[in-house]
Amino acid sequence: GNSVTQMEGPVTLSEEAFLTINCTYTATGYPSLFWYVQYPGEGLQLLLKATKADDKGSNKGFEATYRKETTSFHLEKGSVQVSDSAVYFCALSDHNDYKLSFGAGTTVTVRA
Amino acid sequence: DAGVTQSPTHLIKTRGQQVTLRCSPKSGHDTVSWYQQALGQGPQFIFQYYEEEERQRGNFPDRFSGHQFPNYSSELNVNALLLGDSALYLCASSSLAGKQETQYFGPGTRLLVL
């Protein structure tokens, strides 16, 4: 079946530091890949997505590239802000069933 | 453009009771999926509704049931509540007919079972 493994947290960074959260997946076929963000007490917000190999998703300074050869979709941001403090979830969706499989989430705290 | 809405926002129940959660999808979406997110974990897929039928189901017992209405809104029902059902319940919408697989989430309903 489909599964997602992401870097365990928590991750604590200083403002303007570089952020990387690793995500690898197992899937039959070629899924779509997503990063969602969850701020304290809220639901999930779509951060970015990529639907095929070598696609790069980007939003709000975050980027992730769909790497089929390494089955990875690592999230990066060059200079984090305090407002980026949240829980980040990597997820995949099979093109046939639209069901999302999530990683366990990575808690990121950015200190001023 | 209204996003996904859910009600209520919070709910407290006791063991053995039944609960109904509601979800209205994003405008233009026809598919509703429900997820359970326990504290400190990633969301787990419960089931998905399309054309008023349960299209697929995750590994949840029959105590969890749902419904989709002609206007695409949906309900999640949980019977015989257990303490372990305490979680954030998330609804997400997408469009199978429109081949829009990206799922957009509502704010969730936080259920506490005492």
Short mmCIF file of C-alpha atoms in Angstrom, two decimals:
data_model
loop_
_atom_site.label_atom_id
_atom_site.label_comp_id
_atom_site.label_asym_id
_atom_site.label_seq_id
_atom_site.Cartn_x
_atom_site.Cartn_y
_atom_site.Cartn_z
CA GLY A 1 0.00 0.00 0.00
CA ASN A 2 0.86 3.66 -0.08
CA SER A 3 2.85 5.19 2.75
CA VAL A 4 4.79 8.33 3.63
CA THR A 5 7.77 8.68 5.95
CA GLN A 6 8.89 12.10 7.03
CA MET A 7 11.64 13.44 9.22
CA GLU A 8 10.84 13.29 12.89
CA GLY A 9 10.79 16.48 14.86
CA PRO A 10 10.67 18.64 16.61
CA VAL A 11 12.84 21.02 14.66
CA THR A 12 13.90 24.31 16.26
CA LEU A 13 15.50 27.02 14.18
CA SER A 14 16.49 30.66 14.45
CA GLU A 15 14.87 33.23 12.22
CA GLU A 16 16.45 33.43 8.73
CA ALA A 17 17.86 29.90 9.01
CA PHE A 18 17.50 27.30 6.24
CA LEU A 19 14.82 24.68 6.70
CA THR A 20 14.71 21.18 5.23
CA ILE A 21 12.14 18.53 6.09
CA ASN A 22 12.76 15.15 4.50
CA CYS A 23 9.92 13.11 3.05
CA THR A 24 10.04 9.77 1.25
CA TYR A 25 7.18 7.72 -0.04
CA THR A 26 6.14 4.23 -1.12
CA ALA A 27 3.43 3.92 -3.72
CA THR A 28 2.19 1.77 -6.52
CA GLY A 29 2.24 3.83 -9.67
CA TYR A 30 2.97 7.53 -9.75
CA PRO A 31 1.12 9.47 -7.10
CA SER A 32 0.68 13.19 -6.62
CA LEU A 33 2.63 14.62 -3.70
CA PHE A 34 1.63 17.37 -1.29
CA TRP A 35 2.84 19.38 1.65
CA TYR A 36 0.21 20.62 4.08
CA VAL A 37 0.76 22.95 7.02
CA GLN A 38 -1.18 23.03 10.27
CA TYR A 39 -1.01 26.04 12.56
CA PRO A 40 -1.91 25.58 16.25
CA GLY A 41 -5.59 24.83 16.74
CA GLU A 42 -6.40 24.89 13.04
CA GLY A 43 -7.11 22.54 10.15
CA LEU A 44 -4.74 21.70 7.32
CA GLN A 45 -3.77 24.21 4.66
CA LEU A 46 -2.33 23.16 1.33
CA LEU A 47 1.20 24.55 1.07
CA LEU A 48 2.33 23.14 -2.29
CA LYS A 49 1.96 20.16 -4.58
CA ALA A 50 3.55 18.31 -7.49
CA THR A 51 1.72 15.89 -9.73
CA LYS A 52 4.49 14.22 -11.73
CA ALA A 53 8.17 13.43 -11.62
CA ASP A 54 10.58 16.40 -11.68
CA ASP A 55 7.77 18.88 -11.00
CA LYS A 56 8.66 21.56 -8.45
CA GLY A 57 5.96 22.89 -6.19
CA SER A 58 6.47 26.27 -4.59
CA ASN A 59 4.56 28.70 -2.39
CA LYS A 60 5.40 31.38 0.19
CA GLY A 61 9.14 30.74 -0.23
CA PHE A 62 8.78 26.98 0.29
CA GLU A 63 9.83 24.54 -2.43
CA ALA A 64 9.76 20.79 -2.99
CA THR A 65 10.76 18.72 -6.03
CA TYR A 66 9.16 15.39 -6.95
CA ARG A 67 12.07 12.95 -7.27
CA LYS A 68 10.93 9.63 -8.68
CA GLU A 69 14.41 8.07 -8.62
CA THR A 70 14.73 8.59 -4.86
CA THR A 71 10.97 8.52 -4.12
CA SER A 72 11.34 11.76 -2.23
CA PHE A 73 9.63 15.14 -1.88
CA HIS A 74 11.76 17.14 0.56
CA LEU A 75 10.48 20.53 1.72
CA GLU A 76 12.89 23.48 1.81
CA LYS A 77 12.82 27.16 2.67
CA GLY A 78 15.82 29.41 2.46
CA SER A 79 15.02 31.85 5.26
CA VAL A 80 12.37 30.99 7.83
CA GLN A 81 10.32 33.43 9.86
CA VAL A 82 8.67 33.10 13.26
CA SER A 83 5.34 32.87 11.44
CA ASP A 84 6.49 29.60 9.81
CA SER A 85 6.21 27.84 13.16
CA ALA A 86 3.71 25.03 12.55
CA VAL A 87 3.35 21.31 11.93
CA TYR A 88 4.18 20.23 8.38
CA PHE A 89 2.70 17.11 6.79
CA CYS A 90 3.88 15.33 3.68
CA ALA A 91 1.14 13.41 1.86
CA LEU A 92 0.49 11.46 -1.31
CA SER A 93 -2.61 10.86 -3.36
CA ASP A 94 -3.18 8.06 -5.79
CA HIS A 95 -4.50 9.40 -9.10
CA ASN A 96 -7.25 6.80 -9.06
CA ASP A 97 -8.74 7.10 -5.60
CA TYR A 98 -7.90 10.65 -4.44
CA LYS A 99 -7.29 9.27 -0.94
CA LEU A 100 -4.54 11.05 0.97
CA SER A 101 -1.92 9.12 2.93
CA PHE A 102 -0.06 11.31 5.42
CA GLY A 103 3.24 11.23 7.19
CA ALA A 104 3.31 11.67 10.96
CA GLY A 105 4.08 15.38 10.74
CA THR A 106 7.11 17.48 11.68
CA THR A 107 6.79 20.25 14.25
CA VAL A 108 8.85 23.31 13.37
CA THR A 109 9.53 26.11 15.84
CA VAL A 110 11.27 29.27 14.67
CA ARG A 111 12.75 31.51 17.36
CA ALA A 112 13.28 35.23 16.91
CA ASP B 1 -15.58 31.79 -2.70
CA ALA B 2 -16.46 29.90 0.47
CA GLY B 3 -14.01 27.23 1.50
CA VAL B 4 -14.78 24.01 3.30
CA THR B 5 -16.87 24.55 6.41
CA GLN B 6 -17.45 22.20 9.32
CA SER B 7 -19.74 22.22 12.33
CA PRO B 8 -19.62 22.20 15.24
CA THR B 9 -16.10 23.40 16.05
CA HIS B 10 -15.95 21.63 19.37
CA LEU B 11 -17.98 18.85 20.97
CA ILE B 12 -17.91 17.01 24.27
CA LYS B 13 -19.63 13.64 24.60
CA THR B 14 -19.57 10.73 27.02
CA ARG B 15 -18.75 7.12 26.28
CA GLY B 16 -21.53 5.22 24.56
CA GLN B 17 -23.15 8.29 23.06
CA GLN B 18 -23.56 9.02 19.38
CA VAL B 19 -22.30 12.08 17.49
CA THR B 20 -22.94 13.69 14.10
CA LEU B 21 -20.45 16.01 12.45
CA ARG B 22 -21.24 18.10 9.39
CA CYS B 23 -19.27 19.35 6.41
CA SER B 24 -19.99 21.60 3.45
CA PRO B 25 -17.52 21.29 0.58
CA LYS B 26 -15.80 24.05 -1.32
CA SER B 27 -17.92 25.52 -4.10
CA GLY B 28 -17.64 23.41 -7.25
CA HIS B 29 -16.46 20.29 -5.44
CA ASP B 30 -18.44 17.05 -5.47
CA THR B 31 -16.35 14.71 -3.33
CA VAL B 32 -16.00 14.73 0.45
CA SER B 33 -13.40 12.79 2.43
CA TRP B 34 -13.24 12.45 6.20
CA TYR B 35 -10.08 12.05 8.28
CA GLN B 36 -9.40 11.44 11.95
CA GLN B 37 -6.39 13.16 13.48
CA ALA B 38 -5.40 11.97 16.93
CA LEU B 39 -3.24 14.27 19.02
CA GLY B 40 0.32 14.44 17.73
CA GLN B 41 -0.36 12.24 14.70
CA GLY B 42 -1.05 12.61 11.01
CA PRO B 43 -4.62 12.41 9.71
CA GLN B 44 -6.01 8.93 9.00
CA PHE B 45 -8.48 8.37 6.16
CA ILE B 46 -11.95 7.30 7.32
CA PHE B 47 -14.01 7.28 4.12
CA GLN B 48 -14.88 9.19 0.99
CA TYR B 49 -18.25 10.10 -0.52
CA TYR B 50 -19.08 10.81 -4.14
CA GLU B 51 -22.49 10.86 -5.82
CA GLU B 52 -24.07 10.21 -2.43
CA GLU B 53 -22.32 6.88 -2.03
CA GLU B 54 -19.36 5.71 0.03
CA ARG B 55 -16.69 5.30 -2.58
CA GLN B 56 -13.92 3.91 -0.42
CA ARG B 57 -13.18 3.33 3.23
CA GLY B 58 -10.17 3.24 5.48
CA ASN B 59 -9.52 0.91 8.39
CA PHE B 60 -12.28 2.13 10.69
CA PRO B 61 -15.04 0.07 12.36
CA ASP B 62 -18.67 0.13 11.31
CA ARG B 63 -19.41 2.47 14.21
CA PHE B 64 -18.21 5.14 11.81
CA SER B 65 -20.75 5.87 9.10
CA GLY B 66 -21.53 8.73 6.81
CA HIS B 67 -23.85 10.27 4.34
CA GLN B 68 -23.66 12.65 1.43
CA PHE B 69 -26.58 14.83 0.41
CA PRO B 70 -27.64 15.99 -3.09
CA ASN B 71 -26.00 19.38 -2.44
CA TYR B 72 -22.69 17.51 -1.83
CA SER B 73 -22.58 18.28 1.89
CA SER B 74 -21.78 15.38 4.16
CA GLU B 75 -22.22 14.01 7.66
CA LEU B 76 -20.01 11.75 9.72
CA ASN B 77 -21.74 9.69 12.39
CA VAL B 78 -20.00 7.82 15.16
CA ASN B 79 -21.98 5.44 17.36
CA ALA B 80 -21.11 3.95 20.75
CA LEU B 81 -18.33 6.46 21.36
CA LEU B 82 -15.11 5.27 22.95
CA LEU B 83 -12.51 7.34 24.76
CA GLY B 84 -10.17 6.61 21.85
CA ASP B 85 -12.49 8.42 19.45
CA SER B 86 -11.32 11.72 20.94
CA ALA B 87 -9.61 13.49 18.05
CA LEU B 88 -9.81 16.27 15.50
CA TYR B 89 -12.12 15.24 12.67
CA LEU B 90 -11.24 16.82 9.37
CA CYS B 91 -13.34 17.07 6.26
CA ALA B 92 -11.75 17.63 2.87
CA SER B 93 -13.32 18.30 -0.51
CA SER B 94 -12.18 17.72 -4.08
CA SER B 95 -13.79 17.05 -7.45
CA LEU B 96 -13.75 13.61 -9.01
CA ALA B 97 -15.95 14.67 -11.90
CA GLY B 98 -13.67 17.64 -12.55
CA LYS B 99 -10.54 15.52 -12.07
CA GLN B 100 -9.36 17.92 -9.37
CA GLU B 101 -7.67 15.61 -6.91
CA THR B 102 -6.24 18.30 -4.64
CA GLN B 103 -8.08 18.14 -1.34
CA TYR B 104 -8.94 21.27 0.60
CA PHE B 105 -9.56 20.93 4.29
CA GLY B 106 -11.98 22.52 6.67
CA PRO B 107 -11.01 23.78 10.13
CA GLY B 108 -12.06 20.53 11.77
CA THR B 109 -14.31 19.46 14.63
CA ARG B 110 -12.55 18.70 17.88
CA LEU B 111 -14.33 15.85 19.66
CA LEU B 112 -13.64 15.01 23.27
CA VAL B 113 -15.12 11.80 24.70
CA LEU B 114 -15.25 11.59 28.48
#
